JSON list of C-alpha atoms in Angstrom, two decimals:
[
{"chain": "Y", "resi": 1, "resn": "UNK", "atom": "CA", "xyz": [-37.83, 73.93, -181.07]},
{"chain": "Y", "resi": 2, "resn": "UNK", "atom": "CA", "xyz": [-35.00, 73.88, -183.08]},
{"chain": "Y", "resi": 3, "resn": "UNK", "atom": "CA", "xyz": [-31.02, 74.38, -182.00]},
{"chain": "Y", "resi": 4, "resn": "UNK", "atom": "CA", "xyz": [-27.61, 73.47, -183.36]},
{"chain": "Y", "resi": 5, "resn": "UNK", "atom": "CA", "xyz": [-26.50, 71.79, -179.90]},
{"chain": "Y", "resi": 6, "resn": "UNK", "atom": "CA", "xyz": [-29.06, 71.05, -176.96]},
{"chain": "Y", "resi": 7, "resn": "UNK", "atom": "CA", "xyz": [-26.66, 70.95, -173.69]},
{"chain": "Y", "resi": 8, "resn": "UNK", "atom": "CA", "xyz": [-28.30, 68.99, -170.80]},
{"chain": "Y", "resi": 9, "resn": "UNK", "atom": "CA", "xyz": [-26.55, 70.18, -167.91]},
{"chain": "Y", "resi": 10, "resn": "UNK", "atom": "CA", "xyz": [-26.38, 73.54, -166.34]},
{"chain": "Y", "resi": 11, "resn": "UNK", "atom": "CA", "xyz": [-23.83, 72.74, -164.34]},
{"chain": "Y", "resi": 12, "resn": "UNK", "atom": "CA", "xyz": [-19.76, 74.04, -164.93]},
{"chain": "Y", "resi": 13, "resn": "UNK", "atom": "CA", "xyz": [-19.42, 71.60, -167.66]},
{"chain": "Y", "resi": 14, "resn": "UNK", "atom": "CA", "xyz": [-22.59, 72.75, -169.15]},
{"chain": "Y", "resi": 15, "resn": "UNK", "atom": "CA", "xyz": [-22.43, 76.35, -168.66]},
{"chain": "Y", "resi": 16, "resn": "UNK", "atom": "CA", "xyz": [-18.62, 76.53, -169.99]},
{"chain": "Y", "resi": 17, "resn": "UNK", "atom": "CA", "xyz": [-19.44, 73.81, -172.99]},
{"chain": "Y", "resi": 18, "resn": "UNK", "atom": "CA", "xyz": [-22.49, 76.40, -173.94]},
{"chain": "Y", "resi": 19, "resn": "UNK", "atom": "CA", "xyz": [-20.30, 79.74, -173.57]},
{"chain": "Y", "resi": 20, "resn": "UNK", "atom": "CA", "xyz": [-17.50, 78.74, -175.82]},
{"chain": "Y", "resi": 21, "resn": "UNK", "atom": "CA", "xyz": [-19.85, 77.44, -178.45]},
{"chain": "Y", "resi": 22, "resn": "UNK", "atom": "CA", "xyz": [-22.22, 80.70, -177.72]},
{"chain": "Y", "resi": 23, "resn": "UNK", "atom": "CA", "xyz": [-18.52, 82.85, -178.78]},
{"chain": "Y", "resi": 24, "resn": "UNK", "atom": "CA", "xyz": [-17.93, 81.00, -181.85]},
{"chain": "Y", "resi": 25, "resn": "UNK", "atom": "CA", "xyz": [-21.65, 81.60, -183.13]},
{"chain": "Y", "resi": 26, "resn": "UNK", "atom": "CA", "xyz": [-23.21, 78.51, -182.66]},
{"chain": "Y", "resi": 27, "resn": "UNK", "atom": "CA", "xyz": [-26.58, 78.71, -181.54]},
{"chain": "Y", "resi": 28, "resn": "UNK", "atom": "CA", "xyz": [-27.04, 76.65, -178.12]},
{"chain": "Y", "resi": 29, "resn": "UNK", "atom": "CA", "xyz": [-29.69, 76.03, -175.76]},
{"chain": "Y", "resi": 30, "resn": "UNK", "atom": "CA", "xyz": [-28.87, 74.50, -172.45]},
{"chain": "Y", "resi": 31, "resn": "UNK", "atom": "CA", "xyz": [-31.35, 73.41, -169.94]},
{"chain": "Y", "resi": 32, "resn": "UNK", "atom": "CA", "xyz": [-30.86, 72.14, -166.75]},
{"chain": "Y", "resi": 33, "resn": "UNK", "atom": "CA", "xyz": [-33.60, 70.12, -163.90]},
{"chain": "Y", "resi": 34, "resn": "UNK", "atom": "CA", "xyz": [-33.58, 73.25, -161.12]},
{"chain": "Y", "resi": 35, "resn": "UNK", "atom": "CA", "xyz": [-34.23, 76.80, -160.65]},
{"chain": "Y", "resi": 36, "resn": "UNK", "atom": "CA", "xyz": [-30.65, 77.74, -159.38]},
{"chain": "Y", "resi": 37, "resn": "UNK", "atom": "CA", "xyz": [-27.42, 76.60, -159.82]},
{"chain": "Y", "resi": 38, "resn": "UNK", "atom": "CA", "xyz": [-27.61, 74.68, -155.93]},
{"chain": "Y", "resi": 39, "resn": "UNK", "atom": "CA", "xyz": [-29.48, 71.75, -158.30]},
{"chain": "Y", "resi": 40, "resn": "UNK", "atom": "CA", "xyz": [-26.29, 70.56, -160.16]},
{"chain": "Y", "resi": 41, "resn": "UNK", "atom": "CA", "xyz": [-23.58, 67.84, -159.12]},
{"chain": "Y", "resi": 42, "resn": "UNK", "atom": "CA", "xyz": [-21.02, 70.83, -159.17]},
{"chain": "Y", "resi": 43, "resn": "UNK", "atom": "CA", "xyz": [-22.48, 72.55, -156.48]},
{"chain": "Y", "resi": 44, "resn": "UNK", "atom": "CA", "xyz": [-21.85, 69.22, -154.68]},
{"chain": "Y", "resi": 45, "resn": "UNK", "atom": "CA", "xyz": [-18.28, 68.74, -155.64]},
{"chain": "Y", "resi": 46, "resn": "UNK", "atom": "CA", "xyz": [-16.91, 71.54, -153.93]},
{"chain": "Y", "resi": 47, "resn": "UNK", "atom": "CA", "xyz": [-15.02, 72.88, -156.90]},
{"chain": "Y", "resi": 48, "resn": "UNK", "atom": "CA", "xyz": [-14.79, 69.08, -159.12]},
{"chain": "Y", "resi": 49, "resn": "UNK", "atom": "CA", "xyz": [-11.79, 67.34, -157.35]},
{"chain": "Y", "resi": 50, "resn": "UNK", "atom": "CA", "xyz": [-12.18, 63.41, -157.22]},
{"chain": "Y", "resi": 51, "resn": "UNK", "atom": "CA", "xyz": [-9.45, 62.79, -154.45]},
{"chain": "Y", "resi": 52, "resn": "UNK", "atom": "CA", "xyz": [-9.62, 59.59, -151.36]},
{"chain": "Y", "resi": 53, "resn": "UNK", "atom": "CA", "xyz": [-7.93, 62.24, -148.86]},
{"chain": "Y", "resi": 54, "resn": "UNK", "atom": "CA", "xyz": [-6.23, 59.60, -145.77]},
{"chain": "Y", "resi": 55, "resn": "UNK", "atom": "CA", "xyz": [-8.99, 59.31, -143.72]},
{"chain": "Y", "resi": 56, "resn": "UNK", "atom": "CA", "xyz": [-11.50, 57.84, -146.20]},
{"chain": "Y", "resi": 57, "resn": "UNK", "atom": "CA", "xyz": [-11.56, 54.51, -147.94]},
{"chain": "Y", "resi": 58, "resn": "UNK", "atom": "CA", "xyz": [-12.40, 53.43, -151.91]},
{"chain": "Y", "resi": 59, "resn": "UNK", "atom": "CA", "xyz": [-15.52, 51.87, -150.32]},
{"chain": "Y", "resi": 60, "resn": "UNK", "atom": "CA", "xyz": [-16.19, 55.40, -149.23]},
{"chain": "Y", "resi": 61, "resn": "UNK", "atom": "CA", "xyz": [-15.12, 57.80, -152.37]},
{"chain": "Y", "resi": 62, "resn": "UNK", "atom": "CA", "xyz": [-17.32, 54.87, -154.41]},
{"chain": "Y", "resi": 63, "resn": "UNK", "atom": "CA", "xyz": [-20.24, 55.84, -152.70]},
{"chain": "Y", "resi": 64, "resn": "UNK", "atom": "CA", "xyz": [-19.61, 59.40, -153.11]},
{"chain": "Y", "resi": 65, "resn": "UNK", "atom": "CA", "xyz": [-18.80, 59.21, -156.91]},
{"chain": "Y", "resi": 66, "resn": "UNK", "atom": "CA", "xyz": [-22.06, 57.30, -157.43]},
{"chain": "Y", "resi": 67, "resn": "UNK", "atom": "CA", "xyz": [-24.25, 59.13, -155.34]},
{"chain": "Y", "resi": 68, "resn": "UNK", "atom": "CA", "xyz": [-23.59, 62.09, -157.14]},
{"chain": "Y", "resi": 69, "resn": "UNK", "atom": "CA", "xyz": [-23.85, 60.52, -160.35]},
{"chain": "Y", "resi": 70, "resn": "UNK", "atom": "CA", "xyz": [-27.83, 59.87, -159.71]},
{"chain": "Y", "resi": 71, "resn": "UNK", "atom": "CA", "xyz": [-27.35, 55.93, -160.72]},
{"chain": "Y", "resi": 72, "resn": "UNK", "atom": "CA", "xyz": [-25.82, 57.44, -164.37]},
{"chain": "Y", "resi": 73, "resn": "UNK", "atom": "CA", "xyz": [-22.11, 56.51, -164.05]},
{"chain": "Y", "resi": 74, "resn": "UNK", "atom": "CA", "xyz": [-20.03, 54.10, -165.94]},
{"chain": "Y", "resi": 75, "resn": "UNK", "atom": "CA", "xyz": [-18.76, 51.59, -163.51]},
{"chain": "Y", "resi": 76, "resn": "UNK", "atom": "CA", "xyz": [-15.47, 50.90, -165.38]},
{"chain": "Y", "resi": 77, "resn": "UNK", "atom": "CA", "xyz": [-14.54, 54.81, -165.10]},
{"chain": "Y", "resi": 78, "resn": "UNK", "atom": "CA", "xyz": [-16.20, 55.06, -161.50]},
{"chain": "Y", "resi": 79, "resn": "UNK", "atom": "CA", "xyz": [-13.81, 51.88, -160.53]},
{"chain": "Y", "resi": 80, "resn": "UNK", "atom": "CA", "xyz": [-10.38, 53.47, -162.38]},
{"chain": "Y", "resi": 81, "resn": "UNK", "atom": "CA", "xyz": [-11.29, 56.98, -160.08]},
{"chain": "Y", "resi": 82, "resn": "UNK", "atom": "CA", "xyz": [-11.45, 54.89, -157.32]},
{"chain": "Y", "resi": 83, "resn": "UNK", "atom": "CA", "xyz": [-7.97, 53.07, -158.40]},
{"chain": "Y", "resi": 84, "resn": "UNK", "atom": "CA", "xyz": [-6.29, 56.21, -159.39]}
]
């Protein structure tokens, strides 16, 4: 197979990455690891916000920032979300 830009990801980031490059002509094929769009990490962020509300701790959001990174994240921008 043969494509200008292969887009791993279906999930916002993915899907909006492949539509704008889809409107300027560029050939794109974007494939994703599930059947429906319940598979991705944005169906899991409840709309993408990265926030420690009162209640929860860094310890906490940590956890939650690397569980749904799948073991993939980069610990220096994991630790400046946590920070932030």
């Amino acid at each position: 197979m043969h494509t200008e830009v292969l887009i791993i990801g279906c999930g916002v980031a993915g899907c909006i990455t492949a539509l704008e490059l889809a409107e300027k002509g560029i050939q794109v094929t974007l494939i994703g690891s599930g059947m429906t769009g319940t598979e991705s990490n944005s169906h899991s962020a409840q709309g993408g916000i990265i926030f420690r509300g009162r209640e929860d701790s860094e310890e906490l959001l940590r956890g939650d920032i690397l569980q749904a990174g799948c073991g993939l994240c980069n610990p220096q921008a994991v630790e400046q979300l946590v920070q932030w």
